[in-house]
Coordinates of C-alpha atoms and ligand atoms in Angstrom, one line a residue:
M1 CA 79.2 83.0 98.7
A2 CA 81.2 86.0 97.1
K3 CA 85.0 85.6 96.9
K4 CA 86.5 87.2 100.2
L5 CA 89.1 89.9 99.7
R6 CA 92.6 88.1 100.3
I7 CA 94.9 90.5 102.6
G8 CA 98.5 90.1 103.3
A9 CA 99.4 92.0 106.7
L10 CA 103.0 93.1 108.1
A11 CA 103.8 94.1 111.5
S12 CA 106.7 94.4 113.5
G13 CA 105.4 94.6 116.7
G14 CA 102.9 93.4 119.2
G15 CA 100.3 93.5 116.9
T16 CA 97.0 94.6 118.5
N17 CA 95.9 96.1 115.2
L18 CA 96.6 92.7 113.4
Q19 CA 94.5 91.0 116.1
A20 CA 91.5 93.7 115.4
I21 CA 91.8 92.8 112.0
I22 CA 92.2 88.6 112.5
D23 CA 88.8 89.0 115.0
R24 CA 86.7 91.3 112.6
C25 CA 87.2 88.8 109.7
Q26 CA 86.4 86.0 112.2
E27 CA 83.1 87.1 112.9
G28 CA 82.5 88.4 109.5
S29 CA 82.5 92.1 109.7
I30 CA 85.2 92.0 107.5
D31 CA 84.5 90.2 104.0
A32 CA 88.3 89.6 103.9
E33 CA 90.5 86.5 105.2
I34 CA 94.1 87.0 105.9
A35 CA 96.2 85.1 103.7
L36 CA 99.4 85.9 105.0
V37 CA 101.2 87.5 108.0
I38 CA 104.7 89.0 107.7
S39 CA 107.0 90.4 110.0
N40 CA 110.6 91.6 109.7
N41 CA 110.9 90.9 113.2
P42 CA 111.7 87.6 114.3
D43 CA 110.3 88.2 117.7
A44 CA 107.3 89.8 116.8
G45 CA 104.2 89.5 119.1
A46 CA 102.1 89.8 115.5
L47 CA 103.4 86.4 114.4
E48 CA 102.4 84.6 117.5
R49 CA 99.1 85.8 116.8
A50 CA 98.9 84.8 113.5
R51 CA 100.1 81.1 114.3
K52 CA 97.3 81.3 117.3
A53 CA 94.6 82.2 114.7
G54 CA 96.3 79.6 112.1
I55 CA 97.2 82.0 110.0
H56 CA 100.1 81.4 107.1
C57 CA 103.1 83.4 108.6
C58 CA 106.7 84.0 107.9
C59 CA 109.6 86.4 109.1
I60 CA 111.9 88.1 106.5
D61 CA 114.4 89.7 108.0
H62 CA 115.4 92.9 106.9
R63 CA 118.8 92.9 108.0
Q64 CA 119.8 90.0 105.4
F65 CA 118.9 92.1 102.9
P66 CA 122.1 94.7 101.9
Q67 CA 119.6 97.2 100.0
R68 CA 116.0 98.3 100.8
E69 CA 114.2 97.0 97.4
D70 CA 115.8 93.6 97.9
F71 CA 113.9 93.0 101.0
D72 CA 110.9 94.6 99.5
R73 CA 110.9 92.2 96.7
A74 CA 111.6 89.6 98.6
V75 CA 108.0 90.5 100.2
V76 CA 106.5 91.1 97.4
A77 CA 107.2 87.7 96.1
Q78 CA 105.3 86.1 99.4
L79 CA 102.3 88.4 98.9
R80 CA 101.7 87.4 95.5
E81 CA 102.2 83.8 96.0
A82 CA 99.7 83.9 98.3
G83 CA 97.6 86.0 95.9
V84 CA 97.1 89.1 98.2
E85 CA 94.9 91.7 97.0
L86 CA 95.3 94.5 99.6
V87 CA 98.2 94.8 101.8
V88 CA 97.8 96.2 105.5
L89 CA 100.6 97.7 107.2
A90 CA 99.7 97.4 111.1
G91 CA 102.8 98.6 113.0
F92 CA 105.2 98.0 110.2
M93 CA 108.2 100.1 111.2
R94 CA 110.0 100.1 107.6
L95 CA 109.7 102.4 104.6
I96 CA 108.1 101.1 101.7
S97 CA 110.3 101.4 98.2
Q98 CA 108.9 102.5 94.8
V99 CA 109.3 98.5 94.1
F100 CA 106.8 97.7 97.0
L101 CA 104.3 100.5 95.5
E102 CA 104.5 99.6 92.1
A103 CA 103.7 95.8 92.9
F104 CA 100.5 96.9 94.6
P105 CA 99.2 100.3 93.4
G106 CA 96.4 102.0 95.2
R107 CA 96.7 98.8 97.4
I108 CA 98.6 99.0 100.3
M109 CA 97.4 100.7 103.5
N110 CA 98.9 102.3 107.1
I111 CA 97.4 103.0 110.0
H112 CA 99.2 106.1 112.0
P113 CA 98.8 107.1 115.2
A114 CA 97.9 110.7 114.8
L115 CA 95.8 113.1 113.2
L116 CA 97.9 113.7 109.9
P117 CA 99.2 115.7 108.3
A118 CA 99.8 116.5 112.2
F119 CA 102.7 114.6 113.5
P120 CA 104.1 112.2 111.0
G121 CA 107.3 110.4 111.9
L122 CA 107.6 108.4 115.3
H123 CA 107.1 109.0 118.5
V124 CA 103.9 111.1 117.3
Q125 CA 101.8 110.7 121.0
R126 CA 104.4 112.1 123.0
K127 CA 104.6 115.1 120.0
A128 CA 100.9 115.8 120.4
L129 CA 101.5 115.8 124.1
E130 CA 104.4 118.0 123.9
Y131 CA 102.7 120.3 121.5
G132 CA 99.9 120.9 123.6
A133 CA 97.1 119.6 121.1
R134 CA 93.7 119.3 122.5
F135 CA 93.0 116.6 120.0
S136 CA 94.7 113.7 118.9
G137 CA 93.5 110.4 117.0
C138 CA 94.8 108.0 114.4
T139 CA 94.8 107.8 110.7
V140 CA 94.3 104.9 107.8
H141 CA 95.7 106.2 104.7
F142 CA 96.7 104.6 101.3
V143 CA 100.7 104.6 101.0
D144 CA 102.3 106.5 98.8
G145 CA 106.2 107.4 98.5
G146 CA 106.6 109.8 101.1
C147 CA 106.2 109.2 105.4
D148 CA 102.8 108.9 106.4
T149 CA 101.7 111.4 103.4
G150 CA 99.3 109.1 101.5
P151 CA 95.6 109.9 100.5
I152 CA 93.4 109.4 103.8
I153 CA 90.7 106.8 104.1
I154 CA 89.4 107.7 107.8
Q155 CA 90.5 109.1 111.1
A156 CA 89.3 109.0 114.7
V157 CA 89.9 112.0 117.0
V158 CA 90.3 111.7 120.7
P159 CA 90.7 114.6 123.1
V160 CA 94.1 115.1 125.3
L161 CA 93.6 115.4 129.0
D162 CA 95.0 117.3 131.3
D163 CA 96.8 114.6 133.2
D164 CA 97.6 112.3 130.1
T165 CA 101.2 111.1 129.8
E166 CA 102.4 109.3 126.8
E167 CA 101.1 105.8 127.8
S168 CA 97.6 106.8 128.4
L169 CA 97.0 109.1 125.3
S170 CA 98.5 106.2 123.2
A171 CA 96.1 104.0 124.8
R172 CA 93.0 106.2 124.3
I173 CA 94.6 106.3 120.5
L174 CA 95.1 102.7 120.3
Q175 CA 91.3 101.9 121.1
Q176 CA 90.5 104.0 118.0
E177 CA 92.8 102.5 115.6
H178 CA 91.2 98.8 116.5
R179 CA 87.7 100.5 115.3
I180 CA 88.8 102.2 112.1
Y181 CA 91.5 100.0 110.7
P182 CA 88.9 97.2 110.4
R183 CA 86.2 99.4 108.9
A184 CA 88.8 101.0 106.4
I185 CA 89.5 97.4 105.1
Q186 CA 85.6 96.8 104.7
L187 CA 85.2 99.8 103.0
F188 CA 87.6 98.9 100.5
A189 CA 86.5 95.0 100.2
E190 CA 83.0 96.3 99.3
G191 CA 84.9 98.4 96.6
R192 CA 83.4 101.7 98.1
L193 CA 87.2 103.7 98.3
R194 CA 87.9 106.1 95.1
I195 CA 91.2 107.9 95.4
E196 CA 90.7 111.3 93.7
G197 CA 93.9 113.1 93.6
R198 CA 94.8 113.8 97.4
R199 CA 91.4 112.7 98.5
V200 CA 89.4 109.2 99.1
L201 CA 86.0 109.6 98.5
V202 CA 83.4 107.0 100.1
E203 CA 80.9 105.7 97.6
G204 CA 77.4 104.7 98.9
P205 CA 75.2 105.3 101.6
Q206 CA 76.5 106.3 104.8
P207 CA 75.6 107.9 108.2
P208 CA 76.0 111.7 108.6
A209 CA 79.5 112.4 110.4
S210 CA 79.5 113.5 113.8
A211 CA 79.0 117.2 115.0
A212 CA 82.0 119.2 115.3
L213 CA 83.8 118.6 119.2
C214 CA 85.6 121.3 121.5
N215 CA 88.0 120.4 123.9
P216 CA 87.9 121.7 126.4
P217 CA 84.0 121.4 126.2
T218 CA 82.1 124.7 125.4
E219 CA 79.1 124.2 127.9
Ligands
GRF1 C1 100.1 101.4 116.3 O1 100.2 102.9 117.2 C2 100.6 101.8 115.1 O2 99.4 102.8 114.4 C3 102.1 102.5 114.7 O3 102.5 101.3 115.7 C4 101.5 100.9 116.6 C5 101.5 99.7 116.4 O4 100.9 98.5 117.6 N1 102.1 102.4 113.7 P1 100.2 97.3 117.6 O5 101.4 96.6 117.1 O6 99.4 97.2 116.3 O7 100.0 96.6 118.8

C-alpha cells in the first residue's frame, strides 16, 4: 500500500473543519493521515475532537511567546518531529510568519469563509451580507506571506438569501467548507496541484465545472 500523506492540522476553535478531515481520512476518501493536531488555544474544541479520534495533539499557547517567530518555531519543531508533509490551517486564528512559510514552502493550506479575493480578514460572512453580495462561499488556498492572499486551490459558491442572517449564511458556507477542504487535500495527496504564479492548476482528468449561476435566478 502506498505511503499516506502526513498532515499536521492547526486549529484555534471548534474544529468542525478538522472533524470533516478526520472523518474523510478515516473512511478512506482522503489518502492521508493526521499525524498531529496543534492548537494555540487550550480550550479549543479541536483538541477534544483530536483526542476522541485518537490523534496525537498538543497546545502551544501563543501567549507564552514574546515574538510571533518564536511561536512559529515551536510549532514548526513539533510538525517536523511528527514528519508532517502538509500543514492545514483549519480555523487557525494566527498569522503565519516567514519562519513557518520557509519551513513548509507550498505546503500550507488555509480555508477562508468567503470567495477570495472578496472579503479577506475577519467577520467576512457579515461583511458579504452587509455589502449586499448575491453570492458568497468559501476558498481553500495555499498560504503566502499575506492575509488570505495565496494561490487559490478550490472554491464553493453559495447564494446569499434575502432573509439571511450572519448565522444562517455562515452555516451554509460551513457546509461547503466541509466538502472542499477534504477535496483540496486529496488533490494534494494525489500530487495533482501545480502552482504557476498566482494560479493553481489541477492535473489529470476531472469532470467539467458546473454552469454559471445567477441569484436571483433568471427563470
Ligand atoms: C471556518 O469558517 C473557517 O473558514 C474559518 O474559521 C471557521 C472555523 O470553523 N477560518 P471550525 O473551527 O472549523 O468549526
